[in-house]
Coordinates of C-alpha atoms and ligand atoms in Angstrom, one line a residue:
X1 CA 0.0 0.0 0.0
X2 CA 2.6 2.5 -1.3
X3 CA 1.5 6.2 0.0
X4 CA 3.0 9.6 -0.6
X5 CA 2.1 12.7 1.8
X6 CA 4.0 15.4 2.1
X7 CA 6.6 14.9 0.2
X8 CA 7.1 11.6 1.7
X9 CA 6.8 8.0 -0.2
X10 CA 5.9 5.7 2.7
X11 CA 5.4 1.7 1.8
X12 CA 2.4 1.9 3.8
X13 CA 0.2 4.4 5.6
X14 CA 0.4 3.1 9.0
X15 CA 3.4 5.7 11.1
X16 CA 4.1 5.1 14.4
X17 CA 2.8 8.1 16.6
X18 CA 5.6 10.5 18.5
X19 CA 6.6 9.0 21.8
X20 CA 5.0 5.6 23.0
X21 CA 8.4 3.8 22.5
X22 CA 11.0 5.8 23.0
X23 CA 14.3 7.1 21.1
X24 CA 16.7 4.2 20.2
X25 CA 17.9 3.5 17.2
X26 CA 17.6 -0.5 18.0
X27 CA 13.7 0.1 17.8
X28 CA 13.4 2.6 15.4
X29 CA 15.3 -0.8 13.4
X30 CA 12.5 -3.0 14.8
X31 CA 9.7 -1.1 14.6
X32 CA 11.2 -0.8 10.4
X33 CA 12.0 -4.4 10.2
X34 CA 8.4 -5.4 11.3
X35 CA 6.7 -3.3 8.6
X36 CA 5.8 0.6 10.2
X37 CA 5.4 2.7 7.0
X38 CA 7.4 5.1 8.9
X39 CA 8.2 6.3 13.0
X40 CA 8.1 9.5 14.5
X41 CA 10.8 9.8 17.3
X42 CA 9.4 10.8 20.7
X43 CA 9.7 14.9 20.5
X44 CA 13.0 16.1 21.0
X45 CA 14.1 19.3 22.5
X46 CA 17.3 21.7 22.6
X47 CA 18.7 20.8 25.9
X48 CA 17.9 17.2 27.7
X49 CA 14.5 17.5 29.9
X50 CA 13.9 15.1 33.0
X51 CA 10.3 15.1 32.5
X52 CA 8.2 14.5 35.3
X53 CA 8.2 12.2 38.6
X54 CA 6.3 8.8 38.6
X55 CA 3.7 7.7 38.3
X56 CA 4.1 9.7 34.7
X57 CA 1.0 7.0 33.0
X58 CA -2.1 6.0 34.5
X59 CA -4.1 3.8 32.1
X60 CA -7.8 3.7 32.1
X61 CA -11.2 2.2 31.0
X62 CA -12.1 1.5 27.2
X63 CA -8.4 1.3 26.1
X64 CA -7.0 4.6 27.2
X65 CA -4.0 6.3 28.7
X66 CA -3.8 9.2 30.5
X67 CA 0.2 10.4 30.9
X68 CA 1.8 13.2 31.3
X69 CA 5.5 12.4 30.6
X70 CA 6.3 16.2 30.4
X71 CA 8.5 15.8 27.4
X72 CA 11.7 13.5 28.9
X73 CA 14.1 13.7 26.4
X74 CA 18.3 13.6 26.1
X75 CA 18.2 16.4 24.1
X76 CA 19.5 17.2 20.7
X77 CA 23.1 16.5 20.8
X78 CA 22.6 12.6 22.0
X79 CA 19.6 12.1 19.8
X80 CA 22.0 13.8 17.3
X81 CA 24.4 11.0 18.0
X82 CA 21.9 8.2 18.2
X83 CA 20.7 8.4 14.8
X84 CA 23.8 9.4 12.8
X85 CA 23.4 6.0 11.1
X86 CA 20.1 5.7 11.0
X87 CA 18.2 3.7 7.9
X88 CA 14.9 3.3 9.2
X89 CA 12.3 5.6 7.8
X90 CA 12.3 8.0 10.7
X91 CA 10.5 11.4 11.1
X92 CA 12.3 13.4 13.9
X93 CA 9.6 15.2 16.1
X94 CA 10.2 18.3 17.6
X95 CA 9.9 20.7 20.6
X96 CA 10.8 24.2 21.7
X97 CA 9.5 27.9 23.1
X98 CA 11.7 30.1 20.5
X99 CA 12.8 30.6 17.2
X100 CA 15.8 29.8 18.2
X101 CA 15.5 26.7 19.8
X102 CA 14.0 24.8 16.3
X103 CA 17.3 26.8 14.0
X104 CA 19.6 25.2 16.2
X105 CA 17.5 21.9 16.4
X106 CA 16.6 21.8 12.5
X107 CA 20.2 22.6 11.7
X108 CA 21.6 20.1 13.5
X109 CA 19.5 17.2 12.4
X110 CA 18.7 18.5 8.8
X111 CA 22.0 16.9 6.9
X112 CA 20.7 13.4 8.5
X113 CA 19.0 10.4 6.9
X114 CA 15.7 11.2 8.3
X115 CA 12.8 11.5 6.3
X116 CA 11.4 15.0 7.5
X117 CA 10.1 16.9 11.0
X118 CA 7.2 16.7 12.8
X119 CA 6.5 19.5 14.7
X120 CA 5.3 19.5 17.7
X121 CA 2.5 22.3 18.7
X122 CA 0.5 20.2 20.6
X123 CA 1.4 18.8 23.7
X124 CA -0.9 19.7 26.4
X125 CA 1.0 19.5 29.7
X126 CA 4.4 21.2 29.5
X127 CA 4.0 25.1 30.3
X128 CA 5.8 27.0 27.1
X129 CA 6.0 24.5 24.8
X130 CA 3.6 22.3 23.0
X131 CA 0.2 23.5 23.0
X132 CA 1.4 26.9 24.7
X133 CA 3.1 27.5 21.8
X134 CA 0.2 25.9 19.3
X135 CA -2.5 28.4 20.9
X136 CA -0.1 31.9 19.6
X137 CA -0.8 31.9 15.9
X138 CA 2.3 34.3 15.5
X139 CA 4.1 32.0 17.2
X140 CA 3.1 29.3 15.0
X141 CA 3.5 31.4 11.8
X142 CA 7.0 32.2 12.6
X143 CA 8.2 29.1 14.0
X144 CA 7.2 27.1 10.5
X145 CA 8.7 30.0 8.9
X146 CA 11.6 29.7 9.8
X147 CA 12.0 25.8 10.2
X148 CA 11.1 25.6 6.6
X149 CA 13.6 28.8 5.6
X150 CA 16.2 26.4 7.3
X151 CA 15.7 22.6 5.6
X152 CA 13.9 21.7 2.5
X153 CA 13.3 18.4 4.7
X154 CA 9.4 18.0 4.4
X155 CA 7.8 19.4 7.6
X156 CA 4.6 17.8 9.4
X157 CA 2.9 20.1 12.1
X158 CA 1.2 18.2 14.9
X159 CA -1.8 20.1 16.2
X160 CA -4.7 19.1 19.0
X161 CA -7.0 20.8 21.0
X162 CA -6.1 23.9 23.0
X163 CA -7.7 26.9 23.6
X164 CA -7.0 28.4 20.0
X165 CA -9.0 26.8 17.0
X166 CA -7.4 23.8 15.6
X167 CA -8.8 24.8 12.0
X168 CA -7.1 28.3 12.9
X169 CA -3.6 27.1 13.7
X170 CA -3.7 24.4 11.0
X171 CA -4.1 27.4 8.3
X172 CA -1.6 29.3 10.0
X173 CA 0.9 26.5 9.6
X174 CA 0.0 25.9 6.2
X175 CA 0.7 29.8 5.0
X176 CA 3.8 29.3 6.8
X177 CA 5.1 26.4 4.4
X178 CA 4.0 23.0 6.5
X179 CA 4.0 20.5 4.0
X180 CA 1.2 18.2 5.8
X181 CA -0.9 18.6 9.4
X182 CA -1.3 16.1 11.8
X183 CA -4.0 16.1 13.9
X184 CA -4.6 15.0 16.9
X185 CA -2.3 14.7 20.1
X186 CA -3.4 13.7 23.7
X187 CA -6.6 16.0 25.3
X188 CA -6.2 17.6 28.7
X189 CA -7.3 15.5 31.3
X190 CA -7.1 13.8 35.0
X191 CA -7.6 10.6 37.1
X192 CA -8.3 11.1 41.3
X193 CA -8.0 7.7 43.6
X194 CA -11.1 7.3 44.8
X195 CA -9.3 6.1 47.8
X196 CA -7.3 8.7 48.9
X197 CA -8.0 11.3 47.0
X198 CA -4.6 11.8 45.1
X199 CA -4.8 13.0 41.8
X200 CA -2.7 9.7 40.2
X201 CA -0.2 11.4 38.6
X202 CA 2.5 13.7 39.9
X203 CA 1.8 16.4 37.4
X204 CA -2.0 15.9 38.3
X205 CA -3.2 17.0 34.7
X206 CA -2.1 14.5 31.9
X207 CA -3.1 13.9 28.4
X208 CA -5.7 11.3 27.3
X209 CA -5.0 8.9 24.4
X210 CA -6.9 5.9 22.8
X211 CA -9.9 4.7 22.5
X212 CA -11.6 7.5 24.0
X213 CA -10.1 10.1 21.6
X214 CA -11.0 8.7 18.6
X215 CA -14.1 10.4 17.6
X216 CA -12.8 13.8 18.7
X217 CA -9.5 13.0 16.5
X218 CA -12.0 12.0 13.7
X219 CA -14.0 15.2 13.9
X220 CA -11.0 17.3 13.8
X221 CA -9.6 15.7 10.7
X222 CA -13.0 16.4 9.3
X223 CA -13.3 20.0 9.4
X224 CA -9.9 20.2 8.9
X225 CA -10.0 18.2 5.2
X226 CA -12.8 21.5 4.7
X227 CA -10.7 23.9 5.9
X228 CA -6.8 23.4 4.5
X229 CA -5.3 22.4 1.1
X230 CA -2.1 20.0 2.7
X231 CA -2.6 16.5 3.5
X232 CA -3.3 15.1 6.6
X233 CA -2.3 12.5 8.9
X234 CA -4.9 11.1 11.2
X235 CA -3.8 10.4 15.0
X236 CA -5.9 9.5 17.7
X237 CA -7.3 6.0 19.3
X238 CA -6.7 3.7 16.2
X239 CA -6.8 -0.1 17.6
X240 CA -8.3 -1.3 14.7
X241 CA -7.9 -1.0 10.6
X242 CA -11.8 -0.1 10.9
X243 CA -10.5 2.9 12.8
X244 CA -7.9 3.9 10.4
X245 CA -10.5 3.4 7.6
X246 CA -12.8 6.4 9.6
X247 CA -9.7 8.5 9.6
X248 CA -9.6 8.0 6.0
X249 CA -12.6 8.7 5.2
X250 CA -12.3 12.2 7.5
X251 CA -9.5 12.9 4.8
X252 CA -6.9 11.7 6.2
X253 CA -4.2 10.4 3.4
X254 CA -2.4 7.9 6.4
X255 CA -2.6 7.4 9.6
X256 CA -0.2 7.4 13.2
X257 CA -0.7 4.4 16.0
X258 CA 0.3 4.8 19.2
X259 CA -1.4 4.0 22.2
X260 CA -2.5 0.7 20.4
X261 CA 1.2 -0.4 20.9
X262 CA 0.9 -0.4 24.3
X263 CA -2.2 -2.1 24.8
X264 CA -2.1 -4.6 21.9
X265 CA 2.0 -5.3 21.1
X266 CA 4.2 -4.1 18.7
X267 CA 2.8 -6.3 15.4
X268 CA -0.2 -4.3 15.8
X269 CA 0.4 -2.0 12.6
X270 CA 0.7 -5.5 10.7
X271 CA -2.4 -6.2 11.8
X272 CA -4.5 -3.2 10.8
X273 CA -2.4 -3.2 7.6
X274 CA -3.6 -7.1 7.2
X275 CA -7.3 -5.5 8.1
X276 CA -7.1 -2.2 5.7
X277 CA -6.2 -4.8 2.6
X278 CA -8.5 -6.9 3.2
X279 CA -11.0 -4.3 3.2
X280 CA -10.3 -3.0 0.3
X281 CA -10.5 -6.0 -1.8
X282 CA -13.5 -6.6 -0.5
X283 CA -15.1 -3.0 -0.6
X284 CA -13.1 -3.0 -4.6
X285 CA -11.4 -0.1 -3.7
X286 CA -8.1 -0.3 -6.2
X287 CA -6.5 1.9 -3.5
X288 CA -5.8 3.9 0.1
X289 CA -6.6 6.9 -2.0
X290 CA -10.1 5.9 -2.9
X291 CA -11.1 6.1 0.7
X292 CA -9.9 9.5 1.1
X293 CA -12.4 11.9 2.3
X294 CA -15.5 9.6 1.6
X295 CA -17.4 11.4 3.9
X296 CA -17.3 14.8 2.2
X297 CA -19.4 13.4 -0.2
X298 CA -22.6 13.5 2.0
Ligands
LIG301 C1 3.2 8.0 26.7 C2 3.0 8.9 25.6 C3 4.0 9.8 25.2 C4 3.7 10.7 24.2 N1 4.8 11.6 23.8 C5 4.6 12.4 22.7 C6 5.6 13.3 22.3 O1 6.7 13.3 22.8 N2 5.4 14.1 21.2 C7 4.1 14.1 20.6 O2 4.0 14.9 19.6 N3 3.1 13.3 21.0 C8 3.3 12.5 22.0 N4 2.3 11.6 22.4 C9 1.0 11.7 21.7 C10 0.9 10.6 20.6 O3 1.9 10.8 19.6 C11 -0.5 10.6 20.0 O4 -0.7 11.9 19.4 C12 -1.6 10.4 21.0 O5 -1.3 9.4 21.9 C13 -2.9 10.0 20.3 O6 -2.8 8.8 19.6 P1 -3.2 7.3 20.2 O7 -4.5 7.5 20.7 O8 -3.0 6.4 19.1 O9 -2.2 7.1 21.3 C14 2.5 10.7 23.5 C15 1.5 9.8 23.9 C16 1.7 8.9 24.9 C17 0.6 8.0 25.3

């Protein structure tokens, strides 16, 4: 199921999401060896960040995580050094509060053998970066500026929901040069023991992933398949190849897995590509691209 987006030729359309398994090169060589049309790296920032204490992931009900990891990373120069031999079809996400930060980071990682940036705009609990960032359209505007005024790399921007419109930010990203938008990342939210009363995690307010997402993450590729011209990557609660097809049909031209790998294994993209083939024969489709944006039809 060859797909192209963005600037990208992927042998599938099923990417591993930014940050459910880490930054080593050893997996980023699994994860390619066991079929992922591509991988996004879990977002990497300037300078190395701890993150937050434990408990950092709580999961819950229906297939769901709630974490707030608070962007643990080793920071540019040992990711830098990681991946200077890199093969696998990797996408490099990435975080930071100035304009400065992503020149230094896209400069750095730019003359590697990665396959483009993701940018990321959208985490919702790390004050001045992520979503902070994503709800300042100037911001946002300049930032994809000037990463794309420093690589000709192909550039995805990750939005989600914040307190600005995702349709809003999306358009700004895409006058600024972003080459494709994906949408969604984790949604504010909390778990409370009932017991004790503790909020579960140590930064109290996490971000929700899986199965409970998915309609929200379907909705927003929806209206944003009305509102931009770019492509779009779907993100958001996929466990299943009948997810991925709804994504699909949204407008999305692939999709990103992530929380799935937690819950079901790692073969799990194998198994919704098994799923989306299989549907297609049977539905005739010739292609991923017949399914795109189905629903705008009606
Ligand atoms: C533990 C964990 C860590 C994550 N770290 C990042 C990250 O570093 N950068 C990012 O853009 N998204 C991050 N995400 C968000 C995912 O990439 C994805 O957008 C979100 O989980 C929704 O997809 P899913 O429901 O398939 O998991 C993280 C998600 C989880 C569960």
């Amino acid at each position: 199921m060859p797909t192209k987006i963005g600037g990208i030729e992927l042998k599938n359309p099923i990417i591993v999401a930014s940050g459910i398994l880490g930054l080593s090169q050893s997996i980023f060589n699994r994860l390619h060896q066991m079929g992922a049309g591509a991988i996004v790296s879990k977002s990497i920032s300037l300078f190395p960040r701890e993150g937050y204490r434990n408990p950092t992931i709580v999961s819950i009900k229906d297939n769901s995580y709630i974490n707030a990891v608070g962007l643990a990373n080793p920071g540019l120069e040992s990711f830098t050094s990681e991946i200077s031999d890199n093969n696998a079809p990797l996408i490099v996400s990435i975080v930071g509060s100035t304009v400065q930060d992503f020149t230094e980071i896209v400069n750095k990682l730019k003359n590697l053998n990665i396959l483009g940036f993701e940018l990321n705009l959208s985490c919702p609990h790390v004050d001045k970066m992520g979503m902070e960032i994503g709800d300042d359209p100037k911001a946002v505007y300049d930032i994809v500026k000037n990463i794309k005024n420093n690589s000709s790399k192909p550039l995805f921007v990750k939005v989600g929901i914040g307190n600005s419109s995702i349709i809003k930010t999306a358009k700004v990203a895409e006058e600024a040069g972003a080459n494709c938008i994906t949408a969604i990342n984790t949604i504010r939210a909390m778990k409370i023991d009932i017991e004790t009363g503790f909020p579960i995690l140590e930064n109290k307010i996490g971000g929700l992933s899986g199965a409970s997402i998915k309609p929200i993450g379907v909705r927003c590729v929806y209206e944003l398949k009305k509102n931009i011209g770019i492509p779009i990557i779907g993100c958001g609660g996929i466990l299943s190849h009948e997810d991925a097809v709804e994504y699909l049909m949204a407008g999305a031209s692939a999709v990103q897995i992530g929380s799935i790998l937690g819950f079901k294994g790692l073969n799990s993209f194998n198994e919704i590509l098994k799923g989306l083939d299989k549907y297609l024969k049977i539905k005739r489709y010739s292609n991923i691209e017949d399914l795109v944006g189905i629903a705008h039809r009606y």
